[in-house]
Coordinates of C-alpha atoms in Angstrom, one line a residue:
M1 CA 44.6 11.2 114.7
K2 CA 44.0 10.3 111.1
F3 CA 45.5 7.2 109.4
G4 CA 45.3 6.6 105.7
G5 CA 44.8 3.4 103.8
S6 CA 48.5 2.3 103.7
S7 CA 48.7 2.7 107.5
V8 CA 46.0 0.1 108.0
A9 CA 46.7 -2.0 104.9
N10 CA 47.0 -5.3 106.7
A11 CA 46.9 -7.0 110.1
D12 CA 50.5 -6.0 110.9
R13 CA 49.9 -2.4 110.1
I14 CA 46.7 -2.4 112.2
K15 CA 48.7 -3.8 115.1
H16 CA 51.2 -1.0 114.7
V17 CA 48.6 1.7 114.4
A18 CA 46.9 0.3 117.5
S19 CA 50.3 0.7 119.4
I20 CA 50.4 4.4 118.3
I21 CA 46.9 5.0 119.5
Q22 CA 47.7 3.3 122.8
A23 CA 50.8 5.6 123.2
Y24 CA 48.5 8.6 122.9
K25 CA 45.7 7.2 125.1
E26 CA 46.1 9.8 127.8
K27 CA 45.6 12.6 125.3
R28 CA 42.0 11.2 124.7
P29 CA 42.4 10.8 120.9
V30 CA 39.7 10.6 118.3
V31 CA 40.8 8.3 115.5
V32 CA 39.8 8.6 111.9
L33 CA 40.5 5.8 109.5
S34 CA 40.5 5.2 105.7
A35 CA 39.7 1.9 104.1
M36 CA 42.3 -0.8 104.3
G37 CA 44.9 -0.7 101.5
D38 CA 43.3 -1.3 98.1
T39 CA 39.8 -1.9 99.4
T40 CA 38.2 1.0 97.5
D41 CA 39.7 -0.2 94.2
Y42 CA 38.4 -3.7 95.0
L43 CA 34.9 -2.3 95.6
L44 CA 34.9 -0.4 92.4
D45 CA 36.1 -3.5 90.5
A46 CA 33.3 -5.5 92.1
A47 CA 30.8 -2.8 90.9
D48 CA 32.1 -3.0 87.4
M49 CA 31.6 -6.8 87.4
A50 CA 28.1 -6.4 88.9
V51 CA 27.1 -4.1 86.1
E52 CA 28.1 -6.9 83.8
G53 CA 26.0 -9.3 85.8
K54 CA 28.7 -11.0 87.9
I55 CA 28.7 -10.8 91.7
D56 CA 32.1 -11.3 93.2
I57 CA 33.4 -9.9 96.6
E58 CA 36.3 -12.3 96.9
N59 CA 39.1 -9.6 97.1
V60 CA 37.3 -7.5 99.7
A61 CA 36.2 -10.5 101.7
K62 CA 39.6 -12.3 101.6
L63 CA 41.5 -9.2 102.9
H64 CA 39.2 -8.5 105.8
R65 CA 38.5 -12.1 106.8
E66 CA 42.3 -12.9 106.8
T67 CA 42.9 -9.8 108.9
V68 CA 40.2 -10.8 111.4
D69 CA 41.8 -14.3 111.6
I70 CA 45.3 -13.0 112.1
L71 CA 44.2 -10.5 114.8
K72 CA 42.1 -13.2 116.5
I73 CA 39.0 -10.9 116.8
D74 CA 35.3 -11.4 116.5
G75 CA 34.3 -11.1 112.8
T76 CA 30.5 -10.8 113.3
A77 CA 30.3 -7.1 112.4
I78 CA 32.5 -7.8 109.3
E79 CA 30.3 -10.7 108.1
D80 CA 27.2 -8.5 108.5
L81 CA 28.7 -5.8 106.3
L82 CA 29.9 -8.3 103.7
E83 CA 26.4 -9.7 103.5
E84 CA 25.0 -6.2 103.0
L85 CA 27.6 -5.6 100.3
T86 CA 26.5 -8.7 98.5
K87 CA 22.9 -7.6 98.5
L88 CA 23.9 -4.2 97.1
L89 CA 25.9 -5.8 94.3
T90 CA 23.0 -8.1 93.5
G91 CA 20.8 -5.0 93.1
I92 CA 23.4 -3.4 90.8
S93 CA 23.6 -6.6 88.7
M94 CA 19.8 -6.6 88.3
L95 CA 19.6 -2.9 87.3
K96 CA 22.9 -3.2 85.3
E97 CA 23.8 0.4 86.1
L98 CA 25.8 2.3 88.8
S99 CA 24.5 5.8 89.8
K100 CA 26.7 8.2 91.7
K101 CA 24.4 7.7 94.7
T102 CA 24.8 3.9 94.6
R103 CA 28.6 4.3 94.0
D104 CA 28.9 6.3 97.3
Y105 CA 27.0 3.6 99.2
L106 CA 29.3 1.0 97.7
V107 CA 32.6 2.6 98.5
S108 CA 31.5 3.4 102.1
F109 CA 32.0 -0.3 102.9
G110 CA 35.8 0.1 103.0
E111 CA 35.9 2.7 105.8
R112 CA 33.0 0.9 107.7
L113 CA 35.0 -2.4 107.6
S114 CA 38.3 -0.8 108.8
V115 CA 36.8 1.0 111.8
R116 CA 35.1 -2.2 113.0
I117 CA 38.3 -4.2 112.8
M118 CA 40.4 -1.5 114.6
A119 CA 37.9 -1.1 117.4
A120 CA 37.6 -4.9 117.9
Y121 CA 41.4 -5.3 117.9
L122 CA 41.9 -2.4 120.4
H123 CA 39.2 -4.0 122.6
S124 CA 41.0 -7.4 122.4
Q125 CA 44.2 -5.6 123.7
G126 CA 42.3 -4.3 126.7
I127 CA 41.9 -0.8 125.3
E128 CA 38.3 0.6 125.4
A129 CA 37.3 1.6 121.9
K130 CA 34.0 2.1 120.0
F131 CA 33.5 2.3 116.2
F132 CA 31.4 5.1 114.7
D133 CA 30.2 5.5 111.2
A134 CA 30.6 9.2 110.5
W135 CA 26.9 10.0 110.6
D136 CA 26.8 8.5 114.1
I137 CA 28.6 11.6 115.3
G138 CA 26.6 14.1 113.2
M139 CA 28.5 14.2 109.9
I140 CA 25.8 15.5 107.6
S141 CA 26.5 16.6 104.0
D142 CA 24.7 17.9 101.0
S143 CA 23.5 15.5 98.3
N144 CA 26.3 16.1 95.8
F145 CA 27.3 12.4 95.5
M146 CA 31.0 11.6 95.0
A147 CA 32.0 15.2 96.0
A148 CA 29.7 16.1 98.9
E149 CA 30.3 19.1 101.2
L150 CA 29.6 19.0 104.9
L151 CA 26.8 21.3 106.2
D152 CA 27.5 24.0 108.7
E153 CA 25.4 22.2 111.3
V154 CA 28.2 19.7 111.6
W155 CA 30.0 22.2 113.8
D156 CA 27.3 21.9 116.4
N157 CA 26.6 18.2 115.9
I158 CA 30.0 16.8 116.6
P159 CA 30.4 18.2 120.1
L160 CA 27.0 16.7 121.0
Y161 CA 28.4 13.3 120.5
L162 CA 32.0 13.7 121.6
T163 CA 32.1 16.2 124.4
G164 CA 31.3 13.5 127.0
Y165 CA 34.5 11.6 125.8
K166 CA 36.5 14.8 125.8
N167 CA 35.4 15.6 129.4
G168 CA 36.2 12.1 130.7
E169 CA 32.6 10.9 131.1
T170 CA 33.3 7.9 128.9
D171 CA 36.6 6.2 128.1
A172 CA 36.0 4.3 124.9
I173 CA 38.3 5.8 122.2
P174 CA 36.1 6.8 119.2
I175 CA 37.2 5.1 115.9
V176 CA 35.5 7.0 113.1
T177 CA 35.1 6.5 109.4
G178 CA 36.8 9.1 107.2
F179 CA 35.6 10.2 103.8
I180 CA 31.9 9.5 104.2
A181 CA 28.8 11.2 105.6
K182 CA 25.0 11.1 105.1
D183 CA 22.7 13.7 103.5
K184 CA 19.5 14.9 105.1
K185 CA 17.5 12.0 103.5
G186 CA 19.8 9.4 105.1
N187 CA 21.7 8.6 101.8
I188 CA 25.4 7.8 102.2
T189 CA 27.7 10.3 100.5
T190 CA 31.5 10.6 100.0
L191 CA 33.4 13.8 100.5
G192 CA 35.5 13.5 97.4
R193 CA 39.3 14.2 97.1
G194 CA 41.0 14.6 100.5
G195 CA 37.8 13.4 102.2
S196 CA 39.4 11.5 105.0
D197 CA 41.6 14.5 105.8
L198 CA 38.5 16.7 105.8
S199 CA 36.8 14.3 108.2
A200 CA 39.7 14.6 110.6
T201 CA 40.1 18.3 110.4
M202 CA 36.4 18.9 110.8
I203 CA 36.3 16.7 114.0
G204 CA 39.4 18.2 115.4
S205 CA 38.3 21.8 114.7
A206 CA 34.8 21.3 116.0
M207 CA 36.1 19.7 119.2
E208 CA 38.8 22.4 119.7
A209 CA 41.5 19.7 119.8
E210 CA 45.0 20.3 121.0
E211 CA 46.1 19.4 117.5
I212 CA 45.1 17.3 114.5
Q213 CA 47.6 14.6 113.5
T214 CA 47.7 13.0 110.1
W215 CA 50.0 10.0 110.0
K216 CA 52.1 9.1 106.9
D217 CA 55.2 7.1 106.0
V218 CA 57.7 10.1 106.0
D219 CA 59.0 12.4 108.7
G220 CA 56.4 15.1 108.0
I221 CA 56.4 17.6 105.2
M222 CA 59.7 17.4 103.3
T223 CA 61.7 20.1 101.5
T224 CA 61.1 18.2 98.3
D225 CA 60.2 14.6 97.2
P226 CA 62.8 12.4 98.9
R227 CA 62.6 10.0 95.9
V228 CA 63.9 12.8 93.7
C229 CA 66.4 14.3 96.1
K230 CA 67.9 12.1 98.7
D231 CA 69.0 15.1 100.7
A232 CA 65.4 16.2 101.3
K233 CA 64.8 17.0 104.9
P234 CA 61.7 17.6 107.1
V235 CA 60.3 21.1 107.3
P236 CA 59.5 21.7 111.0
E237 CA 56.8 24.4 110.5
V238 CA 54.7 25.6 107.6
T239 CA 51.7 27.9 107.5
Y240 CA 48.2 26.8 106.2
E241 CA 48.8 28.9 103.1
E242 CA 52.2 27.3 102.4
A243 CA 50.7 23.8 103.0
Q244 CA 47.8 24.5 100.6
E245 CA 50.3 25.6 97.9
L246 CA 52.4 22.5 98.4
A247 CA 49.3 20.3 98.1
M248 CA 48.1 22.1 95.0
F249 CA 51.5 21.6 93.3
G250 CA 52.0 17.9 93.9
A251 CA 53.3 17.4 97.5
Q252 CA 51.6 14.7 99.6
V253 CA 50.3 17.0 102.2
L254 CA 46.7 17.6 103.3
H255 CA 44.3 18.3 100.5
P256 CA 43.6 22.1 100.4
R257 CA 39.9 21.8 101.1
S258 CA 40.6 19.8 104.2
M259 CA 42.4 22.8 105.8
I260 CA 39.3 25.0 105.7
P261 CA 37.9 23.9 109.1
C262 CA 41.3 24.2 110.9
R263 CA 41.9 27.6 109.4
K264 CA 38.6 28.7 110.8
T265 CA 39.5 27.8 114.3
G266 CA 43.3 28.1 114.2
T267 CA 43.7 24.4 115.1
P268 CA 47.3 23.2 114.3
V269 CA 47.8 20.2 112.1
R270 CA 50.8 17.9 112.6
V271 CA 52.1 15.6 109.9
K272 CA 53.7 12.5 111.7
N273 CA 55.6 9.4 110.6
S274 CA 53.8 6.2 111.6
Y275 CA 57.2 4.4 111.2
N276 CA 59.0 6.9 113.4
I277 CA 56.8 7.9 116.3
Q278 CA 59.5 9.8 118.1
S279 CA 60.0 12.3 115.2
P280 CA 58.2 15.6 115.9
G281 CA 57.0 15.7 112.3
S282 CA 55.9 19.0 110.7
I283 CA 53.3 21.3 112.2
I284 CA 50.9 23.4 110.1
V285 CA 49.9 26.7 111.8
E286 CA 48.3 30.1 110.9
Q287 CA 51.6 32.0 111.2
H288 CA 55.3 31.1 111.6
S289 CA 56.3 31.2 115.3
G290 CA 59.8 32.4 114.6
K291 CA 61.7 33.9 111.7
V292 CA 60.1 33.2 108.3
P293 CA 62.4 31.0 106.2
P294 CA 63.0 32.4 102.7
V295 CA 62.2 29.0 101.1
C296 CA 60.1 26.4 102.6
A297 CA 60.0 23.6 100.0
I298 CA 60.2 22.8 96.3
T299 CA 57.6 20.7 94.5
T300 CA 56.8 19.7 90.9
V301 CA 53.8 18.7 88.8
K302 CA 54.4 16.7 85.6
N303 CA 52.0 15.9 82.8
T304 CA 51.5 19.6 82.1
T305 CA 50.4 21.3 78.9
L306 CA 51.2 24.9 78.0
I307 CA 48.6 26.9 76.1
D308 CA 49.6 30.2 74.6
I309 CA 46.6 32.3 73.5
V310 CA 47.1 35.6 71.6
S311 CA 44.1 37.8 70.6
S312 CA 43.4 37.9 66.9
R313 CA 40.4 40.2 67.2
M314 CA 40.1 43.9 68.2
L315 CA 38.9 42.9 71.7
G316 CA 39.7 45.0 74.7
A317 CA 41.6 43.3 77.5
A318 CA 38.5 42.8 79.6
G319 CA 36.5 41.2 76.7
F320 CA 39.4 39.0 75.6
L321 CA 40.1 37.6 79.1
A322 CA 36.4 37.2 79.8
H323 CA 36.1 35.1 76.6
V324 CA 39.1 33.0 77.5
F325 CA 38.0 32.2 81.0
N326 CA 34.4 31.6 80.1
N327 CA 35.4 28.9 77.7
F328 CA 37.6 27.2 80.3
L329 CA 34.5 27.2 82.5
K330 CA 32.3 25.9 79.7
W331 CA 34.5 22.9 79.1
N332 CA 35.2 22.4 82.8
I333 CA 39.0 22.6 82.4
S334 CA 41.0 23.7 85.4
I335 CA 43.9 26.1 85.0
D336 CA 47.0 25.5 87.2
V337 CA 49.4 28.5 86.5
I338 CA 48.8 31.6 84.5
A339 CA 50.7 34.6 83.1
T340 CA 48.9 37.4 81.2
S341 CA 49.4 40.6 79.2
E342 CA 46.7 42.8 77.7
V343 CA 46.0 40.6 74.7
S344 CA 47.8 37.4 75.4
V345 CA 47.6 34.7 78.0
S346 CA 49.9 31.8 78.8
L347 CA 48.5 29.1 81.0
T348 CA 48.9 25.5 82.0
V349 CA 46.5 22.6 82.3
N350 CA 46.7 18.9 83.2
S351 CA 47.8 16.9 80.1
K352 CA 44.9 14.5 80.6
S353 CA 42.4 17.3 79.9
N354 CA 40.4 16.9 76.7
L355 CA 41.1 20.2 74.8
K356 CA 39.4 19.6 71.5
G357 CA 36.2 21.6 72.2
L358 CA 38.0 24.3 74.1
L359 CA 40.6 24.9 71.4
E360 CA 37.9 25.2 68.7
D361 CA 36.0 27.9 70.7
L362 CA 39.2 29.8 71.5
E363 CA 40.4 29.8 67.9
N364 CA 37.3 32.0 67.0
V365 CA 39.0 35.0 68.7
A366 CA 42.7 34.0 69.2
D367 CA 45.8 32.4 67.8
V368 CA 46.3 29.3 70.0
E369 CA 49.5 27.3 70.4
V370 CA 49.6 24.1 72.5
K371 CA 52.9 22.7 73.8
T372 CA 52.9 19.3 75.7
G373 CA 55.6 17.6 77.7
K374 CA 56.0 20.3 80.3
A375 CA 56.2 20.4 84.1
I376 CA 55.6 23.0 86.8
V377 CA 58.3 23.5 89.4
T378 CA 57.1 25.5 92.4
I379 CA 59.1 27.2 95.0
V380 CA 57.0 27.6 98.2
C381 CA 58.6 30.6 99.8
D382 CA 58.3 34.0 101.4
A383 CA 57.7 35.9 98.1
T384 CA 58.3 39.3 99.8
H385 CA 62.0 38.3 99.0
S386 CA 61.2 37.1 95.5
S387 CA 64.0 39.1 93.8
S388 CA 66.7 37.4 95.8
I389 CA 65.0 34.0 95.6
L390 CA 64.6 34.3 91.8
A391 CA 68.2 35.5 91.4
A392 CA 69.6 32.5 93.3
G393 CA 67.2 30.1 91.5
F394 CA 67.8 31.4 88.0
D395 CA 71.6 31.4 88.5
A396 CA 71.5 27.7 89.6
L397 CA 69.2 26.8 86.6
S398 CA 71.3 28.8 84.2
D399 CA 74.4 27.0 85.2
E400 CA 72.7 23.7 84.4
G401 CA 71.4 25.0 81.1
I402 CA 67.7 24.6 82.1
N403 CA 65.5 27.1 80.4
V404 CA 62.4 28.5 82.2
Q405 CA 59.6 29.0 79.7
M406 CA 57.1 30.8 82.0
I407 CA 56.9 32.2 85.5
S408 CA 54.0 33.1 87.8
Q409 CA 53.8 34.3 91.3
G410 CA 50.7 33.3 93.3
A411 CA 48.4 35.9 94.8
S412 CA 49.0 34.4 98.2
K413 CA 52.6 35.6 98.0
V414 CA 53.9 32.2 99.2
N415 CA 54.7 30.6 95.8
I416 CA 56.7 31.2 92.7
S417 CA 56.0 28.7 89.9
M418 CA 58.0 28.2 86.7
L419 CA 57.5 26.0 83.7
V420 CA 60.3 23.7 82.3
D421 CA 60.4 20.8 79.9
E422 CA 59.2 17.6 81.7
D423 CA 62.4 15.7 81.1
E424 CA 64.3 18.5 82.9
A425 CA 61.9 18.7 85.9
E426 CA 63.7 16.4 88.3
Q427 CA 67.1 17.9 87.5
A428 CA 65.6 21.4 88.1
V429 CA 64.3 20.3 91.5
K430 CA 67.7 18.9 92.5
V431 CA 69.5 22.1 91.3
L432 CA 67.1 24.4 93.2
H433 CA 67.1 22.2 96.3
K434 CA 70.9 22.3 96.3
A435 CA 70.9 26.1 95.9
F436 CA 68.4 26.7 98.8
F437 CA 68.9 23.9 101.2
E438 CA 72.3 22.3 100.9

């Protein structure tokens, strides 16, 4: 069971999560937690101040001490960590620099504080629980600080520590830090984007869990963003591939890399609502159990820039495309959606990307046109029926006068992406949602 930062943001939320854990006690859950609320931001702010020579942990200390007081639990473990944090910030202030390695050590305090509070509160309620820092159950990573990858040996390590609990030899519910690990040298690392989800799916997959649950504040995966379309409804079942596409194109589902362990073992992942425990949520599985729905969900990514690249040299298709992609690699700019012909490429990138160097290099062999203010609208669907899906979608968009400027079908055959003006994106989502779901 994985709970994110908003789920454990304060004492009331921790009490609520504890009640959910208690409800699942007979299932022998392993619990993975993120840092409380805005703790990670507070820690990074404290680091910035330390680099300037000022040591201040007030925001971090206040949140956790108040939580300890409200929950009426022993705060000794919290005070020990706050003292360690102060020492670390003192070191940063003396060196006046923050390396990636030190940054990972610094942000680890958020998760380490939250698991200690949760374990102590469960214990105070008569529920046996024990906190673990991730490395205590064998979470070993490489040394790529801020974006570490777990090593293959983790698959063998985790069962060594948790099989006794699974088999009923011990009863204390493990409360484990998400997002962090240690490298072979004992340095603390963080797992980068989607790190807490990855911690949960790794533990669940290695332990051959019945299912992995990730708890959010909505009734599972939705047909679209309920803030955009009030008629959005939960999707009962999606495949790993569909969930990955949804996550890539803006939906708040598991990060794509966190699905790698569960895809390896076929362990299902259930997205549940912490405010509505009775809701079955959405389950992510290898293959649909029944009839494959033509359209699963619609999502959108704003802040998108369109780049049209047309060859201006007598390069063959292979040479031209190689030059284009090598330059994106050189400037470390990620491409979202692409459409190509032999001597022209249309592609999209995040609008925050710095394109100056890339464009200068591309203009040596191509005419380049950049258009900003775009958005990607993605239909996650069974693309074997793409003709009928596109026909219905384009009819609906045409009736609204919304012009599609580019279209791309993913190689996974579960998404069709189209580019529209950003100020039309939400209306496009509403129109498509009405056409496919209402």
